[in-house]
Coordinates of C-alpha atoms in Angstrom, one line a residue:
M1 CA -12.0 17.8 -33.6
L2 CA -14.3 20.3 -35.4
G3 CA -16.7 20.2 -32.3
A4 CA -13.9 20.3 -30.1
V5 CA -11.8 23.5 -31.1
T6 CA -15.2 25.8 -32.6
L7 CA -16.8 26.7 -29.0
P8 CA -13.0 27.7 -27.7
T9 CA -12.1 29.3 -30.4
V10 CA -15.5 31.5 -30.5
M11 CA -14.5 32.2 -26.9
L12 CA -11.3 32.7 -26.9
S13 CA -12.0 35.5 -29.9
K14 CA -14.4 37.2 -27.8
L15 CA -11.9 37.2 -25.4
I16 CA -9.3 38.7 -27.5
Q17 CA -11.9 41.6 -28.5
L18 CA -12.8 42.2 -24.7
S19 CA -9.0 42.7 -24.2
R20 CA -8.9 45.3 -27.4
A21 CA -12.2 47.1 -25.3
F22 CA -10.6 46.6 -22.1
S23 CA -7.3 48.6 -23.3
L24 CA -9.7 51.4 -24.4
Q25 CA -11.5 51.6 -21.3
Q26 CA -15.1 50.8 -22.9
V27 CA -15.9 47.9 -21.0
E28 CA -14.7 46.8 -17.3
L29 CA -12.9 44.3 -15.3
G30 CA -15.5 42.2 -14.5
E31 CA -16.2 41.7 -18.1
L32 CA -13.0 40.3 -19.3
E33 CA -12.7 38.4 -15.9
H34 CA -16.4 36.8 -16.5
M35 CA -15.2 36.1 -20.2
T36 CA -12.2 34.7 -19.0
M37 CA -14.1 32.1 -17.1
Q38 CA -16.7 31.5 -19.8
F39 CA -13.2 30.4 -22.0
W40 CA -12.1 28.0 -19.2
A41 CA -15.4 26.6 -18.8
T42 CA -15.4 25.6 -22.9
S43 CA -12.5 24.7 -22.6
A44 CA -13.0 21.7 -19.4
C45 CA -16.2 20.4 -21.4
C46 CA -14.2 19.9 -24.5
C47 CA -11.6 18.5 -22.4
G48 CA -13.8 16.2 -20.6
V49 CA -15.6 14.8 -23.0
L50 CA -12.3 14.2 -25.3
I51 CA -10.5 12.5 -22.8
F52 CA -13.2 10.1 -21.8
L53 CA -13.7 9.3 -25.6
S54 CA -10.0 8.9 -25.7
I55 CA -10.7 5.9 -22.4
V56 CA -13.2 4.7 -24.5
M57 CA -10.9 4.6 -27.5
W58 CA -8.1 2.7 -25.5
C59 CA -10.8 0.5 -23.7
A60 CA -11.7 -0.7 -27.1
A61 CA -8.5 -1.1 -28.7
N62 CA -7.6 -3.4 -25.6
N63 CA -10.1 -5.7 -26.0
K64 CA -9.6 -5.6 -29.9
H65 CA -13.2 -4.4 -30.9
P66 CA -14.1 -4.7 -34.0
H67 CA -15.6 -1.6 -34.6
F68 CA -12.8 0.3 -33.9
S69 CA -9.8 0.4 -36.4
C70 CA -7.7 3.0 -33.6
S71 CA -4.4 1.1 -31.9
V72 CA -3.6 1.1 -28.4
W73 CA -0.9 3.4 -29.3
D74 CA -3.1 6.2 -31.2
A75 CA -5.2 6.3 -27.9
K76 CA -2.7 6.6 -25.6
F77 CA -1.5 9.4 -27.7
S78 CA -5.0 11.1 -27.8
L79 CA -5.7 10.6 -24.5
S80 CA -1.7 12.4 -23.4
C81 CA -2.4 15.5 -26.0
V82 CA -5.6 16.1 -23.7
I83 CA -3.9 15.9 -20.4
L84 CA -1.1 17.8 -21.0
Y85 CA -3.8 20.7 -22.7
S86 CA -5.6 20.2 -19.3
V87 CA -2.6 20.5 -17.4
I88 CA -1.7 24.1 -19.3
C89 CA -5.3 24.7 -18.8
C90 CA -4.9 24.6 -15.2
I91 CA -1.4 26.3 -14.9
S92 CA -2.9 29.1 -16.9
L93 CA -5.7 29.6 -14.6
A94 CA -3.5 29.3 -11.2
T95 CA -1.4 32.4 -12.8
I96 CA -4.5 34.5 -12.8
S97 CA -6.3 34.1 -9.6
H98 CA -4.8 35.7 -6.4
T99 CA -5.5 33.3 -3.7
G100 CA -5.3 29.5 -3.5
F101 CA -8.7 29.3 -2.1
N102 CA -10.2 31.1 -5.0
T103 CA -7.7 28.9 -8.2
A104 CA -9.0 25.9 -6.4
L105 CA -12.8 26.9 -6.8
K106 CA -12.7 27.8 -9.8
L107 CA -10.5 24.3 -10.8
V108 CA -13.5 22.4 -8.8
W109 CA -16.1 24.8 -10.7
L110 CA -14.4 23.4 -13.8
L111 CA -14.2 20.1 -13.1
C112 CA -18.1 20.1 -12.9
H113 CA -18.5 21.3 -16.1
G114 CA -16.1 18.6 -17.8
F115 CA -18.0 15.8 -15.7
A116 CA -21.2 17.7 -16.7
A117 CA -20.8 17.4 -20.3
V118 CA -19.5 13.8 -20.5
K119 CA -22.6 12.5 -18.9
L120 CA -24.8 14.7 -21.2
I121 CA -23.2 14.3 -24.5
Q122 CA -23.7 10.0 -23.3
H123 CA -27.5 11.1 -22.1
L124 CA -27.4 12.6 -26.0
L125 CA -26.3 10.1 -28.1
N126 CA -27.9 7.1 -26.1
T127 CA -31.4 8.8 -26.1
F128 CA -31.2 10.4 -29.8
P129 CA -29.4 7.7 -31.5
C130 CA -28.4 8.4 -34.9
C131 CA -29.2 12.2 -34.8
A132 CA -25.9 13.7 -34.7
S133 CA -22.4 12.9 -35.0
I134 CA -20.1 13.0 -32.2
G135 CA -18.2 16.4 -33.4
E136 CA -22.1 18.1 -33.5
A137 CA -23.1 16.2 -30.2
L138 CA -20.1 18.0 -28.9
L139 CA -20.8 21.4 -29.8
V140 CA -24.6 21.4 -28.7
T141 CA -22.9 19.8 -25.0
S142 CA -20.4 22.6 -24.3
G143 CA -23.1 25.3 -26.2
L144 CA -25.5 23.7 -23.2
V145 CA -23.8 23.1 -20.1
L146 CA -21.7 26.8 -20.4
Y147 CA -25.4 28.6 -20.9
F148 CA -27.2 26.4 -18.3
G149 CA -24.3 26.5 -15.7
D150 CA -24.0 30.7 -16.0
M151 CA -27.7 30.3 -14.9
L152 CA -26.7 27.7 -11.9
A153 CA -23.6 30.1 -11.1
C154 CA -26.1 33.8 -11.1
T155 CA -28.5 31.4 -8.9
I156 CA -25.8 30.2 -6.0
S157 CA -24.4 33.1 -6.1
K158 CA -27.7 34.8 -5.0
V159 CA -29.0 32.1 -3.2
C160 CA -25.8 32.5 -1.2
R161 CA -26.1 36.5 -0.4
L162 CA -29.8 35.9 -0.1
L163 CA -29.1 33.7 2.9
I164 CA -26.1 34.9 4.1
S165 CA -25.7 38.4 5.1
P166 CA -24.4 40.7 1.7
E167 CA -21.7 42.1 3.7
L168 CA -20.2 39.2 5.1
V169 CA -20.5 37.3 1.5
S170 CA -18.7 38.8 -1.5
I171 CA -19.4 36.1 -4.0
R172 CA -20.7 37.5 -7.3
Y173 CA -21.0 36.1 -10.7
G174 CA -21.5 37.3 -13.9
I175 CA -21.7 40.6 -16.0
K176 CA -24.7 43.1 -15.6
R177 CA -27.0 41.5 -18.9
T178 CA -29.5 42.9 -21.1
E179 CA -33.2 42.6 -20.6
I180 CA -33.2 40.7 -23.4
G181 CA -30.8 38.8 -22.7
I182 CA -32.3 37.9 -19.4
I183 CA -35.9 37.0 -20.7
I184 CA -34.2 34.7 -23.3
Q185 CA -32.2 32.9 -20.5
G186 CA -35.1 32.7 -18.4
V187 CA -37.4 31.1 -21.4
L188 CA -34.9 28.9 -21.7
L189 CA -34.5 27.7 -18.5
G190 CA -38.8 27.7 -18.1
I191 CA -39.0 25.7 -21.1
L192 CA -36.3 23.4 -19.9
I193 CA -37.8 23.1 -16.4
F194 CA -40.9 22.4 -18.0
S195 CA -39.9 19.4 -20.3
A196 CA -38.6 17.6 -16.8
V197 CA -41.8 18.9 -15.1
F198 CA -44.0 17.6 -18.1
K199 CA -41.9 13.7 -18.2
F200 CA -42.5 13.0 -14.4
V201 CA -46.4 13.4 -14.4
I202 CA -46.4 12.1 -17.7
H203 CA -45.2 8.7 -16.3
L204 CA -47.5 9.6 -13.0
W205 CA -50.2 9.2 -15.2
E206 CA -49.1 7.0 -17.2
H207 CA -49.1 4.5 -13.9
F208 CA -52.5 5.3 -13.1
W209 CA -54.5 5.7 -15.9
G210 CA -54.8 2.1 -18.3
A211 CA -56.1 2.5 -21.7
E212 CA -58.3 -0.4 -22.4
N213 CA -60.5 0.7 -25.3
S214 CA -60.6 4.0 -27.6
E215 CA -62.3 6.0 -25.5
S216 CA -60.3 5.8 -22.7
R217 CA -57.2 6.4 -24.9
Q218 CA -58.4 9.5 -26.7
N219 CA -59.3 10.3 -23.3
K220 CA -56.1 9.4 -22.3
E221 CA -54.7 11.6 -25.1
I222 CA -57.2 15.0 -24.3
G223 CA -55.6 14.3 -20.3
R224 CA -52.3 14.6 -21.6
S225 CA -53.1 17.5 -23.7
L226 CA -54.6 19.5 -20.8
I227 CA -51.3 18.7 -18.4
F228 CA -49.0 19.9 -21.0
F229 CA -50.5 23.2 -22.3
I230 CA -51.4 24.1 -18.1
S231 CA -48.4 23.1 -16.7
L232 CA -46.4 24.9 -19.7
G233 CA -48.6 28.1 -19.1
L234 CA -47.7 28.1 -15.4
I235 CA -44.0 27.6 -15.6
M236 CA -43.7 30.3 -18.4
I237 CA -45.8 32.6 -16.5
A238 CA -45.1 32.0 -12.9
V239 CA -42.0 30.2 -12.2
A240 CA -39.7 31.5 -15.3
P241 CA -40.3 34.9 -14.5
T242 CA -40.0 34.5 -10.2
W243 CA -36.3 33.6 -11.1
M244 CA -35.4 36.1 -13.5
M245 CA -36.6 39.2 -11.1
I246 CA -35.5 37.4 -7.4
V247 CA -32.4 35.8 -9.5
L248 CA -31.6 38.5 -12.0
D249 CA -32.9 41.2 -10.6
F250 CA -35.5 41.8 -13.4
D251 CA -37.8 45.1 -12.2
V252 CA -41.1 44.0 -14.0
H253 CA -42.8 41.0 -14.9
P254 CA -41.4 40.0 -18.3
V255 CA -44.8 39.9 -20.3
L256 CA -45.3 43.5 -19.2
W257 CA -41.5 44.5 -20.4
I258 CA -42.5 43.2 -23.8
F259 CA -45.6 45.0 -24.2
Q260 CA -43.7 48.3 -23.4
F261 CA -40.7 47.3 -25.5
V262 CA -42.5 46.5 -29.0
F263 CA -45.0 49.6 -28.3
S264 CA -42.3 52.1 -27.3
E265 CA -41.9 51.8 -31.4
P266 CA -45.1 50.5 -32.3
F267 CA -45.5 51.6 -36.0
K268 CA -41.4 50.0 -36.7
R269 CA -42.2 47.1 -34.8
L270 CA -45.5 46.5 -35.4
S271 CA -45.1 46.1 -39.1
L272 CA -41.7 44.0 -39.0
C273 CA -43.9 41.7 -37.4
I274 CA -46.3 41.6 -40.3
Y275 CA -43.6 41.9 -42.8
W276 CA -42.1 38.7 -41.1
L277 CA -45.4 37.2 -40.6
G278 CA -46.6 37.8 -44.4
L279 CA -43.0 36.3 -45.8
I280 CA -43.4 32.9 -43.4
Y281 CA -46.9 32.6 -44.4
A282 CA -46.6 32.8 -48.1
S283 CA -42.9 31.0 -48.0
V284 CA -44.3 28.3 -46.1
I285 CA -46.9 27.7 -48.2
R286 CA -45.4 27.7 -51.6
F287 CA -42.1 25.6 -50.6
Y288 CA -44.4 22.8 -48.2
N289 CA -46.5 22.5 -51.9
I290 CA -43.4 22.0 -54.0
S291 CA -42.2 19.6 -51.4
K292 CA -45.2 17.0 -51.8
N293 CA -45.1 17.7 -55.6
S294 CA -42.3 18.0 -57.3
K295 CA -39.1 16.3 -57.6
I296 CA -36.9 19.2 -56.4
E297 CA -33.8 17.7 -54.3
R298 CA -34.4 18.4 -50.7
I299 CA -31.4 20.0 -50.1
L300 CA -32.2 22.5 -52.8
L301 CA -35.4 23.3 -50.7
R302 CA -34.3 23.6 -47.7
K303 CA -31.8 26.5 -49.3
Y304 CA -34.7 28.6 -50.1
Y305 CA -35.3 29.3 -47.2
H306 CA -31.5 30.3 -46.2
L307 CA -32.8 32.8 -48.5
L308 CA -35.9 33.4 -46.5
A309 CA -33.6 34.4 -43.6
V310 CA -31.7 36.7 -45.8
S311 CA -34.9 39.0 -46.3
M312 CA -36.2 38.5 -43.1
F313 CA -33.0 39.4 -41.0
V314 CA -30.9 41.6 -42.5
P315 CA -33.3 44.4 -42.9
A316 CA -34.3 44.0 -39.4
L317 CA -30.4 43.9 -38.3
I318 CA -29.4 46.8 -39.3
Y319 CA -32.9 48.9 -38.1
Q320 CA -33.7 47.1 -35.4
P321 CA -31.5 44.5 -34.1
K322 CA -32.6 44.9 -30.5
F323 CA -36.0 43.9 -31.4
L324 CA -34.5 41.2 -33.8
D325 CA -33.1 40.1 -31.2
L326 CA -36.1 39.4 -28.8
A327 CA -37.5 38.1 -31.8
F328 CA -34.9 35.1 -32.1
G329 CA -35.4 34.5 -28.6
A330 CA -39.2 33.8 -29.4
A331 CA -39.1 32.1 -32.4
L332 CA -36.4 29.2 -30.7
A333 CA -39.1 29.3 -27.7
V334 CA -42.1 28.5 -30.1
F335 CA -39.5 25.8 -32.2
L336 CA -38.1 23.7 -28.6
V337 CA -42.1 24.0 -27.8
L338 CA -43.6 22.3 -31.4
E339 CA -41.0 20.0 -31.4
I340 CA -41.8 18.6 -27.9
I341 CA -45.2 18.5 -29.1
R342 CA -44.1 16.7 -32.4
V343 CA -42.3 14.5 -30.4
W344 CA -44.3 13.6 -27.6
R345 CA -47.3 13.5 -30.3
I346 CA -49.4 15.9 -27.9
W347 CA -53.4 16.1 -29.1
P348 CA -54.7 18.1 -30.9
L349 CA -51.7 19.4 -32.3
G350 CA -48.9 16.6 -32.3
Q351 CA -49.7 14.6 -35.6
H352 CA -50.3 17.9 -38.1
V353 CA -46.6 19.3 -36.7
H354 CA -45.1 16.0 -37.6
K355 CA -46.4 15.3 -40.8
F356 CA -45.3 19.3 -42.3
M357 CA -42.2 18.8 -40.2
S358 CA -41.4 15.7 -42.4
A359 CA -41.8 17.3 -46.0
F360 CA -38.8 19.6 -45.0
T361 CA -36.2 16.9 -43.6
D362 CA -33.2 15.1 -45.3
H363 CA -30.9 12.6 -44.6
R364 CA -29.2 14.8 -42.0
D365 CA -32.6 14.4 -40.1
S366 CA -34.4 11.4 -37.9
D367 CA -38.0 10.7 -37.3
L368 CA -36.5 10.7 -33.8
L369 CA -35.4 14.8 -33.6
I370 CA -35.7 17.0 -36.5
V371 CA -32.9 19.5 -35.9
S372 CA -32.3 21.8 -39.2
H373 CA -34.2 24.4 -38.4
F374 CA -32.7 24.9 -35.1
S375 CA -29.0 24.8 -36.5
L376 CA -30.5 27.0 -38.9
L377 CA -32.1 29.5 -36.4
L378 CA -29.3 29.2 -34.3
G379 CA -26.4 29.4 -36.9
C380 CA -27.6 33.1 -37.9
A381 CA -28.8 33.8 -34.3
L382 CA -25.4 33.6 -32.0
P383 CA -23.7 35.7 -33.9
I384 CA -26.1 38.5 -33.2
W385 CA -26.5 37.7 -29.1
M386 CA -22.6 37.3 -29.1
S387 CA -22.4 40.3 -30.8
S388 CA -24.6 42.7 -28.0
G389 CA -22.2 45.1 -25.9
F390 CA -18.9 45.9 -27.1
N391 CA -18.6 45.3 -30.6
D392 CA -16.1 47.1 -32.9
R393 CA -16.3 44.7 -36.0
P394 CA -19.7 45.9 -37.7
L395 CA -19.9 42.4 -39.5
T396 CA -19.9 40.3 -37.2
P397 CA -23.7 40.3 -35.9
F398 CA -23.8 39.4 -39.8
A399 CA -22.0 36.1 -39.9
G400 CA -25.1 33.4 -39.3
V401 CA -26.5 35.8 -41.9
L402 CA -23.6 35.5 -44.6
S403 CA -22.2 32.6 -44.5
L404 CA -25.9 30.4 -44.3
G405 CA -27.7 32.5 -46.0
I406 CA -25.8 33.8 -48.9
G407 CA -22.1 31.7 -49.5
D408 CA -24.1 28.1 -48.5
T409 CA -26.7 28.8 -50.5
M410 CA -24.7 29.6 -53.6
A411 CA -22.6 26.7 -52.8
S412 CA -25.0 24.4 -53.2
M413 CA -26.8 25.7 -55.8
V414 CA -24.1 26.5 -58.4
G415 CA -22.5 23.5 -57.3
Y416 CA -25.5 21.1 -58.0
K417 CA -26.2 22.7 -61.2
Y418 CA -23.1 23.5 -62.6
G419 CA -20.4 21.7 -60.6
V420 CA -17.6 19.3 -62.2
L421 CA -14.4 19.1 -59.8
R422 CA -14.7 17.8 -56.6
W423 CA -13.0 18.3 -53.4
S424 CA -13.0 14.4 -53.6
K425 CA -13.7 11.5 -54.8
T426 CA -16.7 10.3 -52.3
G427 CA -18.1 13.7 -51.8
K428 CA -20.3 15.7 -53.6
K429 CA -19.4 19.1 -52.6
T430 CA -17.2 20.8 -55.6
I431 CA -14.6 23.7 -56.4
E432 CA -17.2 25.2 -58.2
G433 CA -19.4 25.7 -55.5
T434 CA -17.1 26.7 -53.2
A435 CA -15.5 29.7 -55.3
A436 CA -19.2 30.6 -56.0
G437 CA -19.9 30.5 -52.2
I438 CA -16.8 32.6 -51.2
T439 CA -17.5 35.4 -54.2
S440 CA -21.4 36.0 -52.8
V441 CA -20.2 36.7 -49.8
L442 CA -17.6 38.8 -50.7
A443 CA -19.9 40.9 -53.0
A444 CA -22.5 40.8 -50.3
C445 CA -20.0 42.2 -48.0
S446 CA -19.2 44.6 -50.1
I447 CA -22.4 46.1 -50.8
L448 CA -23.1 46.0 -46.7
L449 CA -20.4 47.8 -45.6
P450 CA -21.1 51.1 -47.3
L451 CA -24.6 50.8 -46.5
L452 CA -23.6 50.7 -42.9
A453 CA -21.8 53.0 -42.8
S454 CA -24.5 55.6 -44.3
T455 CA -26.7 54.5 -41.1
G456 CA -24.0 55.4 -38.9
Y457 CA -21.4 52.6 -37.8
I458 CA -18.1 53.2 -37.5
L459 CA -16.4 51.0 -39.8
T460 CA -12.7 49.1 -38.7
Q461 CA -13.0 46.1 -41.1
H462 CA -10.1 45.9 -43.4
W463 CA -10.2 43.5 -47.2
F464 CA -7.7 41.9 -46.4
P465 CA -8.2 40.3 -43.0
L466 CA -12.0 39.5 -44.2
L467 CA -10.6 38.1 -47.2
V468 CA -8.9 35.4 -45.5
A469 CA -11.8 35.4 -42.9
V470 CA -14.6 34.8 -46.0
T471 CA -12.1 32.1 -47.5
T472 CA -11.8 30.1 -44.8
S473 CA -15.1 29.7 -43.8
G474 CA -16.2 29.1 -47.6
L475 CA -13.4 26.1 -47.4
L476 CA -14.3 24.6 -44.3
E477 CA -17.9 24.5 -45.2
A478 CA -16.3 22.2 -48.3
Y479 CA -13.9 20.3 -45.9
T480 CA -16.2 19.3 -43.4
T481 CA -19.5 16.6 -44.2
Q482 CA -21.0 17.5 -40.8
L483 CA -23.8 20.0 -40.3
D484 CA -22.6 23.3 -41.8
N485 CA -25.7 25.4 -39.8
A486 CA -23.6 24.4 -36.5
F487 CA -20.3 25.2 -37.1
I488 CA -19.7 28.0 -40.3
P489 CA -21.6 30.6 -38.8
L490 CA -19.2 30.1 -35.4
V491 CA -16.4 30.2 -37.3
F492 CA -17.0 32.8 -39.5
Y493 CA -17.7 35.0 -36.2
S494 CA -14.4 34.0 -34.4
L495 CA -12.4 34.9 -37.9
L496 CA -14.4 38.1 -38.4
C497 CA -14.1 39.2 -34.3
L498 CA -10.0 38.6 -34.6

């Protein structure tokens, strides 16, 4: 349930926020229509997966599968509710479309989102078993289909306008994107293309290369490494920038734009980079030694990284928010490349990266895929990225840092050391920890709001709605047993927008 409602709730809250902006004539109608389509696309992804799961439950109940306790009536009821919601979505979408052809085109596009989400979640759960619950996989699936579907729609629109006379084609998609948003989108597309190309080339390489002895195996590893880095550099320097410049009308090469952006305020931004690198180096060395030589709980050790995120991101978010946007994109790209190196054991870094990352894993990670650092990074970054453009709620960019860096950390530490009253007999989360998490977030907000006001923000956040948002997200953290780094920041962001 949590995986199915989180992302549609985020899109709905963002849509309501843009509706307020449109009523004040601060955004154009096209941006509101684009967000409306994003909401419907997200709903289609979740509905498609829920229909698929309902059919699986129905078939399992009819076949008396021993792993399913669901009755046939339960499966029929679930399927009926999801289909009813799908019909309501289609009718609502039809009411906002001007022509029948436009409605049919949008419905086909949404149907493609639902079908893609079903195929992707099957692939994720089969390829990476035991790496995520169905709710977590559904959240990731919906996000990936929505994000890359947006890229595909932009590409199709641009190709149609290039191949056919622009005067005869009225197909336009999307909104005007920021330069940083375009660069992040292009880099992620490049990594996706690189993964597919590298896997294909490696299959050909292994087919024609026979490893009969240790020397040939070593040469094979060196060859794989050369193919990896050459193809990665080629795609990231040539292919992805070409897509950005042609499809998204990016004027200059992204690498050149990044240098110009960083050196437009060299003292502030380079000082921030030095501060980040020093903090990361000192913290990683310290925590790595602790993890290897101490019996401290892994969950508590990982919470220190949440505090590290607060000390890194809050100053940058207040004084250099655009540079932080770019830094988050760079960090995500580095994490993805390092995870590919670790999984494929690319010489000479693969084994060393695997050994280092294994020191910080817990029961939520697996040897096949390590996701905790991704969830922490995206939990802090997504509220900031989604707050770009119009934003009349100054605390929304801080939703990830507040909920993960402060609330979740204090809840875990206080609950572990002083917790007595548990929320359930089988769970580990305590009432004392939840209360500490909620109180700490409220205290941080009381410090942050005057600080934001001193830097020129016009505050529109009231304390009672803020109390409701903080309490709700804190109780959700106590309720869920899933990866809270993924869900809590998005839910808190939605509540702050509303």
